[in-house]
Structure formats: structure tokens, C-alpha cells
Amino acid sequence: MHVKRVYRPTVREALAEVRAQLGPDALVLSTELVPAPGWRGWLGTRVVRLTAAAERPEPLVETPPSTPIETPDLSAPRTPVTSRRHRSPDDSARAGVTARLVAAGLPASLAEAVTARLTDAECRGGSDRALRRALSAELEPLSGAPADYERCEIFVGPPGVGKTTTIAKIAAQERVRHRRALNLVSADGFRAGAIEQLRSYAEVLAVPFRAARSAEELQAALTHARNPILVDTPGRSAADGEATRMFEVLCQRRHVRTHLVLAADTSAPVARRVFDRYAPLAPARVVITKLDECESVTPLLSVVREQGLPVSYLTTGQRIPDDLWRATPASLAAALLREPATEDYSCH
Ligand SMILES: Nc1nc2c(ncn2[C@@H]2O[C@H](COP(=O)(O)OP(=O)(O)O)[C@@H](O)[C@H]2O)c(=O)[nH]1
Ligand SMILES: [Mg+2]
């Protein structure tokens, strides 16, 4: 297998380069947006790094970019990477659709699974509607937008990922759209101002609020608050003293649903480490935040698929309550394809 990596300003140019060097048989393995090599990268310029393979036993070769760099054209390529040898026209069309999905930002395994759902005629036609339908069907198991609340919805995750803001957005959407007051409990007494942050959101929304600075206070707050309760937690690993005791209190309760909150630009290795660290808390859902700030959610979503955990919410900015979306197949597809979310995806 001959693997080649090229850097070009756009996906279209990268594909043309790969086809020129490896032939039309080349299979696209990945496309990523990365800092340009050399001084342009230091100045913030980004380029498309496309990795492709062809069946020849040669080592990996890298071709540095030679042209000035612009924003990549991620709608490309329309022209499929086709087979030179024994492929039927249908196989070529199928490979072309897979390459197009990979170029648009999908992980290769997901792109192949989506293509497998299409008929030969749909692959030849390559209509956006057919692709979107197949992508949505493939994303269905990842969609875990809750139909209703558990007695206790707990939000855990590293510091700064957006746990408190997400809770405020959920509570605000419920208040604004359904006049329903969800109960808020903050168990984050470890960081200065963290409890006050949620308390002030609760005051603005006029919803009940309780603070818990110890395991005992948390037990009492959960017992006395009316359901459903949204629980904010410290952004600490489950290995830290009082935080551990508080997490134990949460784990022992029945009718809880734990959401692991992760920022959209979390790399795959970091995401795997976070999943491992929070595994003792048995998260049942993932919340993906800060989609507005990330280049590609593909690495994170690949790990989420690997873990087999559905996504409950997506967030796309700091605005409360606007930037919160239910994770439906359509909103997940929009996130992967870097399209803006629409009102159809808003919560509840
Ligand atoms: N751009 C962007 N910022 C966000 C988003 N969600 C939260 N933030 C910001 O991230 C910062 C940390 O959020 P916070 O809720 O305090 O994180 P926590 O430590 O996990 O509770 C705050 O400045 C939030 O306004 C989002 O979807 N997009
Ligand atoms: Mg917080």
C-alpha cells in the first residue's frame, strides 16, 4: 500500500494532486484542516492535509504546499476518485461518494457506512437529499436527545467545557418555552464563584436553586429539591477528596442520568482519556459544546461512536438560551458537515 499525504489550500486541489501522483485509483483516507507547514502556519494560515492510499508498496511521502493558502472549499469534490482497473462504474460512483463525504469532514468509517446505505442509482446520482437521508439514518443511534427528564440530570466533565452554561441554557429554554421551572443544584463549591454563577442564572430565571459544598449538603439538596433536578458538578476527576464523596452520593441515587460534557474540539486521544476518567460515573449521554469554536467535531464524534454513547445536546455559542440544540440525526449531521443549526433542532 502506497500512502501519500499532500497539503493544499483546498480539498479540490489536494485531490487533484493526489490523483496526479497516485492515479485515479487512490482511496482518500482522511482530510484535515491543519496549520500550514513553516512560517505561514505561525501566522495562522491553515491548509487541507489529505492522506490517500493506492496499492503499491512504497513508503509514506509528504508533499509540502507550494501555493498561497486560502480557506478550503469543503463542498468539493464533486469529481469522484475512480478506479483505473477492474472497478465497475457503480463501484467508482460508490468510491466517489465515500471520498466526497470524507472530504466534507466525515470519518472514513462513517462515510463508508453511509455509502453502504445508498443504492447504486443513488450513488450515481449523488443527490444531497439521498446522502443526507443516509447520513441521518447512520447517525440515528448517536442521537440521544431525551424525550423527558430523569428525576436527576447530572452534568460532569473537565473544567471550562461549558457544564454550568449548558445547565443554564436548558433551564432557560424550559422557562421561556414551557414556563416550567427546573430545579438547579450546584455541587461545584471548589472553584471560586462557581456556585454564584449558577445561583445568579437561577435568580434571573426565577427557578429554585440549592448549593452543596459537601457530600452531606448534596444529599440534603437532592432529597429536598423537587424533580426534575439539573445538577452542576465540579470539573474535577473522580479521584479528588470531597469531590469523590459527592460523586459517590450521585452514583448511589436512583433515577439519575449522567451527561459527560466535552468541548467539540477535543482530540481523540484526550477524549478517550476523559471517557476513561469519568467511566466510574457511568455517563449515559454526551453533551458536545463549543461547536462554534471548533474546526471539526469529527475526531470527537468518532470516539463517541466508539464508546457507543448517544449525544443529548449540542451547543454552539455562549448565548443563553439560544445556543443549545437537541442532538437529533439532523443536527448531528449539520455539526459534522459544519452547517449552522436551525430552529428545527432547538430543545423541547
Ligand atoms: N463559544 C462558546 N463558549 C461556550 C459555550 N458553552 C460555554 N461556553 C463558555 O465557556 C466558558 C466556560 O463555561 P462554564 O459553563 O463556566 O464551564 P464549566 O466549568 O464546565 O461549568 C464560559 O465563558 C462560557 O460562556 C459554547 O457552546 N460556545
Ligand atoms: Mg461550572
GROMACS .gro file of C-alpha atoms and ligand atoms in nm:
model
  377
    1MET     CA    1   0.000   0.000   0.000
    2HIS     CA    2   0.142   0.337  -0.102
    3VAL     CA    3   0.026   0.614   0.129
    4LYS     CA    4   0.068   0.974   0.028
    5ARG     CA    5  -0.001   1.294   0.216
    6VAL     CA    6  -0.039   1.629   0.043
    7TYR     CA    7  -0.101   1.981   0.173
    8ARG     CA    8  -0.303   2.215  -0.046
    9PRO     CA    9  -0.520   2.525   0.006
   10THR     CA   10  -0.840   2.343  -0.090
   11VAL     CA   11  -0.973   1.988  -0.089
   12ARG     CA   12  -1.023   2.009  -0.464
   13GLU     CA   13  -0.659   2.093  -0.524
   14ALA     CA   14  -0.541   1.827  -0.279
   15LEU     CA   15  -0.748   1.564  -0.459
   16ALA     CA   16  -0.619   1.674  -0.798
   17GLU     CA   17  -0.260   1.645  -0.667
   18VAL     CA   18  -0.321   1.301  -0.520
   19ARG     CA   19  -0.485   1.178  -0.840
   20ALA     CA   20  -0.196   1.314  -1.043
   21GLN     CA   21   0.056   1.131  -0.824
   22LEU     CA   22  -0.126   0.808  -0.734
   23GLY     CA   23  -0.366   0.777  -1.022
   24PRO     CA   24  -0.745   0.777  -1.020
   25ASP     CA   25  -0.736   0.455  -0.815
   26ALA     CA   26  -0.638   0.645  -0.500
   27LEU     CA   27  -0.855   0.599  -0.193
   28VAL     CA   28  -0.892   0.904   0.032
   29LEU     CA   29  -0.819   0.806   0.393
   30SER     CA   30  -0.861   1.142   0.563
   31THR     CA   31  -0.884   1.517   0.513
   32GLU     CA   32  -0.794   1.754   0.793
   33LEU     CA   33  -0.759   2.127   0.832
   34VAL     CA   34  -0.413   2.186   0.984
   35PRO     CA   35  -0.171   2.477   1.035
   36ALA     CA   36   0.033   2.532   0.718
   37PRO     CA   37   0.387   2.399   0.749
   38GLY     CA   38   0.655   2.663   0.809
   39TRP     CA   39   0.614   3.031   0.881
   40ARG     CA   40   0.266   3.057   0.725
   41GLY     CA   41   0.143   2.821   0.994
   42TRP     CA   42   0.288   3.051   1.261
   43LEU     CA   43   0.092   3.335   1.103
   44GLY     CA   44  -0.228   3.135   1.144
   45THR     CA   45  -0.270   3.006   0.789
   46ARG     CA   46  -0.442   2.670   0.764
   47VAL     CA   47  -0.436   2.418   0.484
   48VAL     CA   48  -0.600   2.092   0.391
   49ARG     CA   49  -0.391   1.784   0.468
   50LEU     CA   50  -0.521   1.498   0.257
   51THR     CA   51  -0.398   1.143   0.308
   52ALA     CA   52  -0.466   0.890   0.034
   53ALA     CA   53  -0.358   0.536  -0.046
   54ALA     CA   54  -0.301   0.331  -0.359
   55GLU     CA   55  -0.199  -0.032  -0.394
   56ARG     CA   56   0.178  -0.007  -0.437
   57PRO     CA   57   0.443  -0.097  -0.177
   58GLU     CA   58   0.611   0.240  -0.122
   59PRO     CA   59   0.673   0.442   0.198
   60LEU     CA   60   0.472   0.744   0.308
   61VAL     CA   61   0.568   1.057   0.112
   62GLU     CA   62   0.472   1.411   0.213
   63THR     CA   63   0.435   1.691  -0.040
   64PRO     CA   64   0.454   2.039   0.116
   65PRO     CA   65   0.227   2.311  -0.018
   66SER     CA   66   0.366   2.530  -0.291
   67THR     CA   67   0.087   2.782  -0.340
   68PRO     CA   68  -0.056   3.065  -0.125
   69ILE     CA   69  -0.322   2.943   0.113
   70GLU     CA   70  -0.692   3.029   0.143
   71THR     CA   71  -0.996   2.890   0.317
   72PRO     CA   72  -1.054   2.537   0.192
   73ASP     CA   73  -1.354   2.458  -0.027
   74LEU     CA   74  -1.516   2.183   0.177
   75SER     CA   75  -1.807   2.136  -0.058
   76ALA     CA   76  -1.565   1.975  -0.305
   77PRO     CA   77  -1.502   1.730  -0.453
   78ARG     CA   78  -1.781   1.660  -0.696
   79THR     CA   79  -1.548   1.455  -0.916
   80PRO     CA   80  -1.508   1.108  -0.771
   81VAL     CA   81  -1.175   0.935  -0.712
   82THR     CA   82  -1.238   0.646  -0.951
   83SER     CA   83  -1.080   0.314  -1.024
   84ARG     CA   84  -0.840   0.272  -1.312
   85ARG     CA   85  -0.854  -0.105  -1.316
   86HIS     CA   86  -1.134  -0.352  -1.253
   87ARG     CA   87  -1.399  -0.132  -1.095
   88SER     CA   88  -1.744  -0.122  -1.242
   89PRO     CA   89  -1.896   0.223  -1.296
   90ASP     CA   90  -2.111   0.159  -0.987
   91ASP     CA   91  -1.805   0.083  -0.771
   92SER     CA   92  -1.644   0.400  -0.896
   93ALA     CA   93  -1.952   0.604  -0.817
   94ARG     CA   94  -1.961   0.449  -0.468
   95ALA     CA   95  -1.592   0.526  -0.405
   96GLY     CA   96  -1.656   0.879  -0.527
   97VAL     CA   97  -1.942   0.931  -0.282
   98THR     CA   98  -1.727   0.799   0.005
   99ALA     CA   99  -1.443   1.035  -0.092
  100ARG     CA  100  -1.687   1.324  -0.111
  101LEU     CA  101  -1.818   1.252   0.239
  102VAL     CA  102  -1.465   1.219   0.380
  103ALA     CA  103  -1.369   1.544   0.212
  104ALA     CA  104  -1.675   1.708   0.371
  105GLY     CA  105  -1.546   1.609   0.715
  106LEU     CA  106  -1.688   1.265   0.796
  107PRO     CA  107  -1.466   0.997   0.950
  108ALA     CA  108  -1.378   0.734   0.686
  109SER     CA  109  -1.565   0.455   0.870
  110LEU     CA  110  -1.883   0.664   0.890
  111ALA     CA  111  -1.851   0.773   0.525
  112GLU     CA  112  -1.828   0.408   0.418
  113ALA     CA  113  -2.126   0.312   0.632
  114VAL     CA  114  -2.332   0.596   0.480
  115THR     CA  115  -2.236   0.496   0.125
  116ALA     CA  116  -2.333   0.136   0.200
  117ARG     CA  117  -2.688   0.256   0.268
  118LEU     CA  118  -2.721   0.406  -0.080
  119THR     CA  119  -2.842   0.218  -0.387
  120ASP     CA  120  -2.621   0.216  -0.696
  121ALA     CA  121  -2.857   0.462  -0.861
  122GLU     CA  122  -2.832   0.698  -0.561
  123CYS     CA  123  -2.452   0.676  -0.572
  124ARG     CA  124  -2.453   0.761  -0.941
  125GLY     CA  125  -2.696   1.047  -0.886
  126GLY     CA  126  -2.512   1.166  -0.577
  127SER     CA  127  -2.801   1.390  -0.470
  128ASP     CA  128  -2.759   1.580  -0.145
  129ARG     CA  129  -3.102   1.465  -0.030
  130ALA     CA  130  -3.014   1.095  -0.064
  131LEU     CA  131  -2.680   1.149   0.111
  132ARG     CA  132  -2.841   1.340   0.394
  133ARG     CA  133  -3.109   1.073   0.441
  134ALA     CA  134  -2.842   0.800   0.458
  135LEU     CA  135  -2.623   1.006   0.692
  136SER     CA  136  -2.918   1.075   0.923
  137ALA     CA  137  -3.006   0.704   0.932
  138GLU     CA  138  -2.646   0.619   1.020
  139LEU     CA  139  -2.642   0.884   1.294
  140GLU     CA  140  -2.972   0.769   1.447
  141PRO     CA  141  -2.803   0.557   1.720
  142LEU     CA  142  -2.591   0.859   1.821
  143SER     CA  143  -2.896   1.075   1.875
  144GLY     CA  144  -2.992   1.069   2.241
  145ALA     CA  145  -3.197   1.382   2.287
  146PRO     CA  146  -3.410   1.291   2.591
  147ALA     CA  147  -3.787   1.291   2.541
  148ASP     CA  148  -3.829   1.392   2.906
  149TYR     CA  149  -3.617   1.449   3.213
  150GLU     CA  150  -3.498   1.189   3.459
  151ARG     CA  151  -3.554   1.276   3.822
  152CYS     CA  152  -3.191   1.393   3.834
  153GLU     CA  153  -2.988   1.506   3.531
  154ILE     CA  154  -2.621   1.532   3.626
  155PHE     CA  155  -2.359   1.715   3.420
  156VAL     CA  156  -1.996   1.612   3.462
  157GLY     CA  157  -1.678   1.684   3.272
  158PRO     CA  158  -1.347   1.871   3.275
  159PRO     CA  159  -1.337   2.234   3.391
  160GLY     CA  160  -1.436   2.503   3.144
  161VAL     CA  161  -1.615   2.279   2.893
  162GLY     CA  162  -1.948   2.454   2.949
  163LYS     CA  163  -2.135   2.247   3.212
  164THR     CA  164  -2.281   2.541   3.403
  165THR     CA  165  -2.371   2.732   3.086
  166THR     CA  166  -2.540   2.425   2.936
  167ILE     CA  167  -2.750   2.377   3.252
  168ALA     CA  168  -2.848   2.745   3.240
  169LYS     CA  169  -2.947   2.711   2.874
  170ILE     CA  170  -3.164   2.402   2.940
  171ALA     CA  171  -3.334   2.568   3.238
  172ALA     CA  172  -3.385   2.891   3.041
  173GLN     CA  173  -3.537   2.714   2.738
  174GLU     CA  174  -3.779   2.529   2.966
  175ARG     CA  175  -3.870   2.853   3.142
  176VAL     CA  176  -3.916   3.056   2.825
  177ARG     CA  177  -4.090   2.796   2.608
  178HIS     CA  178  -4.293   2.596   2.861
  179ARG     CA  179  -4.295   2.818   3.170
  180ARG     CA  180  -4.159   2.519   3.356
  181ALA     CA  181  -3.919   2.571   3.648
  182LEU     CA  182  -3.646   2.309   3.664
  183ASN     CA  183  -3.460   2.281   3.996
  184LEU     CA  184  -3.092   2.366   3.990
  185VAL     CA  185  -2.835   2.225   4.232
  186SER     CA  186  -2.471   2.332   4.225
  187ALA     CA  187  -2.221   2.091   4.377
  188ASP     CA  188  -1.928   2.294   4.248
  189GLY     CA  189  -1.804   2.457   4.567
  190PHE     CA  190  -1.441   2.405   4.474
  191ARG     CA  191  -1.386   2.688   4.227
  192ALA     CA  192  -1.431   3.048   4.342
  193GLY     CA  193  -1.757   3.188   4.212
  194ALA     CA  194  -1.881   2.864   4.054
  195ILE     CA  195  -2.182   2.831   4.285
  196GLU     CA  196  -2.260   3.202   4.249
  197GLN     CA  197  -2.257   3.166   3.870
  198LEU     CA  198  -2.541   2.912   3.872
  199ARG     CA  199  -2.721   3.091   4.157
  200SER     CA  200  -2.738   3.410   3.953
  201TYR     CA  201  -2.877   3.225   3.650
  202ALA     CA  202  -3.139   3.068   3.880
  203GLU     CA  203  -3.233   3.411   4.015
  204VAL     CA  204  -3.276   3.558   3.668
  205LEU     CA  205  -3.487   3.260   3.559
  206ALA     CA  206  -3.678   3.253   3.889
  207VAL     CA  207  -3.618   2.881   3.937
  208PRO     CA  208  -3.537   2.703   4.267
  209PHE     CA  209  -3.168   2.674   4.350
  210ARG     CA  210  -2.964   2.489   4.613
  211ALA     CA  211  -2.591   2.491   4.676
  212ALA     CA  212  -2.396   2.193   4.811
  213ARG     CA  213  -2.039   2.226   4.937
  214SER     CA  214  -2.008   1.876   5.086
  215ALA     CA  215  -2.142   1.528   5.028
  216GLU     CA  216  -2.389   1.575   5.316
  217GLU     CA  217  -2.518   1.904   5.176
  218LEU     CA  218  -2.555   1.743   4.835
  219GLN     CA  219  -2.753   1.452   4.981
  220ALA     CA  220  -2.982   1.702   5.156
  221ALA     CA  221  -3.018   1.924   4.848
  222LEU     CA  222  -3.116   1.629   4.628
  223THR     CA  223  -3.360   1.498   4.886
  224HIS     CA  224  -3.536   1.831   4.933
  225ALA     CA  225  -3.537   1.968   4.578
  226ARG     CA  226  -3.842   1.891   4.368
  227ASN     CA  227  -3.794   1.699   4.043
  228PRO     CA  228  -3.656   1.725   3.786
  229ILE     CA  229  -3.319   1.849   3.910
  230LEU     CA  230  -3.025   1.962   3.699
  231VAL     CA  231  -2.701   1.906   3.894
  232ASP     CA  232  -2.383   2.101   3.824
  233THR     CA  233  -2.062   1.931   3.940
  234PRO     CA  234  -1.701   2.033   3.992
  235GLY     CA  235  -1.473   1.991   3.693
  236ARG     CA  236  -1.252   1.751   3.878
  237SER     CA  237  -1.155   1.393   3.827
  238ALA     CA  238  -1.335   1.142   4.038
  239ALA     CA  239  -1.005   1.091   4.222
  240ASP     CA  240  -1.023   1.410   4.433
  241GLY     CA  241  -1.123   1.402   4.804
  242GLU     CA  242  -1.455   1.574   4.874
  243ALA     CA  243  -1.543   1.569   4.504
  244THR     CA  244  -1.517   1.188   4.513
  245ARG     CA  245  -1.758   1.173   4.807
  246MET     CA  246  -2.001   1.396   4.622
  247PHE     CA  247  -1.980   1.183   4.311
  248GLU     CA  248  -2.048   0.878   4.531
  249VAL     CA  249  -2.366   1.043   4.654
  250LEU     CA  250  -2.471   1.100   4.292
  251CYS     CA  251  -2.386   0.744   4.186
  252GLN     CA  252  -2.593   0.595   4.467
  253ARG     CA  253  -2.910   0.775   4.368
  254ARG     CA  254  -3.170   0.611   4.153
  255HIS     CA  255  -3.335   0.768   3.850
  256VAL     CA  256  -3.033   0.970   3.753
  257ARG     CA  257  -2.894   1.033   3.406
  258THR     CA  258  -2.535   1.149   3.378
  259HIS     CA  259  -2.420   1.362   3.084
  260LEU     CA  260  -2.047   1.380   3.012
  261VAL     CA  261  -1.980   1.729   2.873
  262LEU     CA  262  -1.699   1.766   2.620
  263ALA     CA  263  -1.585   2.056   2.402
  264ALA     CA  264  -1.623   1.986   2.030
  265ASP     CA  265  -1.255   2.039   1.953
  266THR     CA  266  -1.139   1.770   2.198
  267SER     CA  267  -0.887   1.548   2.020
  268ALA     CA  268  -0.948   1.174   2.000
  269PRO     CA  269  -0.671   1.074   2.248
  270VAL     CA  270  -0.784   1.335   2.503
  271ALA     CA  271  -1.148   1.232   2.460
  272ARG     CA  272  -1.057   0.867   2.524
  273ARG     CA  273  -0.874   0.969   2.843
  274VAL     CA  274  -1.173   1.173   2.962
  275PHE     CA  275  -1.411   0.883   2.892
  276ASP     CA  276  -1.182   0.656   3.097
  277ARG     CA  277  -1.156   0.903   3.384
  278TYR     CA  278  -1.533   0.954   3.405
  279ALA     CA  279  -1.626   0.588   3.345
  280PRO     CA  280  -1.689   0.528   3.720
  281LEU     CA  281  -1.973   0.781   3.698
  282ALA     CA  282  -2.136   0.572   3.423
  283PRO     CA  283  -2.230   0.854   3.186
  284ALA     CA  284  -2.535   0.768   2.976
  285ARG     CA  285  -2.516   1.069   2.742
  286VAL     CA  286  -2.258   1.305   2.595
  287VAL     CA  287  -2.306   1.681   2.556
  288ILE     CA  288  -2.092   1.840   2.285
  289THR     CA  289  -2.023   2.209   2.348
  290LYS     CA  290  -1.847   2.494   2.166
  291LEU     CA  291  -1.923   2.373   1.815
  292ASP     CA  292  -1.891   2.737   1.712
  293GLU     CA  293  -1.524   2.738   1.810
  294CYS     CA  294  -1.407   2.414   1.654
  295GLU     CA  295  -1.266   2.333   1.312
  296SER     CA  296  -1.401   1.981   1.309
  297VAL     CA  297  -1.601   1.768   1.550
  298THR     CA  298  -1.506   1.456   1.353
  299PRO     CA  299  -1.232   1.328   1.591
  300LEU     CA  300  -1.458   1.364   1.896
  301LEU     CA  301  -1.765   1.213   1.728
  302SER     CA  302  -1.554   0.917   1.614
  303VAL     CA  303  -1.464   0.846   1.977
  304VAL     CA  304  -1.826   0.898   2.089
  305ARG     CA  305  -1.933   0.638   1.827
  306GLU     CA  306  -1.658   0.407   1.950
  307GLN     CA  307  -1.790   0.439   2.308
  308GLY     CA  308  -2.144   0.371   2.192
  309LEU     CA  309  -2.286   0.662   2.395
  310PRO     CA  310  -2.564   0.877   2.247
  311VAL     CA  311  -2.538   1.256   2.242
  312SER     CA  312  -2.807   1.454   2.423
  313TYR     CA  313  -2.731   1.819   2.344
  314LEU     CA  314  -2.512   2.030   2.118
  315THR     CA  315  -2.414   2.387   2.198
  316THR     CA  316  -2.300   2.648   1.950
  317GLY     CA  317  -2.218   2.962   2.148
  318GLN     CA  318  -2.242   3.150   2.476
  319ARG     CA  319  -2.593   3.287   2.433
  320ILE     CA  320  -2.849   3.172   2.688
  321PRO     CA  321  -3.086   3.015   2.595
  322ASP     CA  322  -3.038   3.034   2.218
  323ASP     CA  323  -2.722   2.831   2.156
  324LEU     CA  324  -2.849   2.493   2.273
  325TRP     CA  325  -2.980   2.221   2.042
  326ARG     CA  326  -3.123   1.874   2.078
  327ALA     CA  327  -2.889   1.614   1.933
  328THR     CA  328  -3.106   1.473   1.655
  329PRO     CA  329  -2.971   1.288   1.348
  330ALA     CA  330  -3.023   1.609   1.150
  331SER     CA  331  -2.845   1.839   1.399
  332LEU     CA  332  -2.559   1.587   1.434
  333ALA     CA  333  -2.526   1.575   1.056
  334ALA     CA  334  -2.521   1.956   1.045
  335ALA     CA  335  -2.247   1.961   1.311
  336LEU     CA  336  -2.035   1.712   1.116
  337LEU     CA  337  -2.082   1.899   0.790
  338ARG     CA  338  -2.018   2.233   0.963
  339GLU     CA  339  -2.356   2.373   0.871
  340PRO     CA  340  -2.542   2.612   1.101
  341ALA     CA  341  -2.807   2.458   1.326
  342THR     CA  342  -3.164   2.569   1.258
  343GLU     CA  343  -3.471   2.626   1.472
  344ASP     CA  344  -3.584   2.270   1.396
  345TYR     CA  345  -3.318   2.143   1.635
  346SER     CA  346  -3.396   2.365   1.930
  347CYS     CA  347  -3.482   2.195   2.253
  348HIS     CA  348  -3.817   2.073   2.381
  349LIG     N1  349  -1.804   2.973   2.231
  349LIG     C1  350  -1.870   2.902   2.321
  349LIG     N2  351  -1.846   2.923   2.451
  349LIG     C2  352  -1.915   2.849   2.540
  349LIG     C3  353  -2.010   2.751   2.500
  349LIG     N3  354  -2.060   2.694   2.613
  349LIG     C4  355  -1.998   2.755   2.718
  349LIG     N4  356  -1.911   2.848   2.674
  349LIG     C5  357  -1.823   2.936   2.753
  349LIG     O1  358  -1.721   2.858   2.813
  349LIG     C6  359  -1.681   2.917   2.935
  349LIG     C7  360  -1.686   2.812   3.046
  349LIG     O2  361  -1.821   2.773   3.063
  349LIG     P1  362  -1.876   2.712   3.201
  349LIG     O3  363  -2.019   2.681   3.180
  349LIG     O4  364  -1.843   2.802   3.316
  349LIG     O5  365  -1.787   2.580   3.209
  349LIG     P2  366  -1.780   2.471   3.327
  349LIG     O6  367  -1.653   2.499   3.402
  349LIG     O7  368  -1.774   2.338   3.257
  349LIG     O8  369  -1.903   2.488   3.409
  349LIG     C8  370  -1.775   3.033   2.959
  349LIG     O9  371  -1.711   3.151   2.918
  349LIG     C9  372  -1.894   3.003   2.869
  349LIG    O10  373  -1.963   3.120   2.827
  349LIG    C10  374  -2.033   2.730   2.360
  349LIG    O11  375  -2.112   2.648   2.315
  349LIG     N5  376  -1.960   2.809   2.276
  350MG      MG  377  -1.912   2.535   3.612
   0.00000   0.00000   0.00000
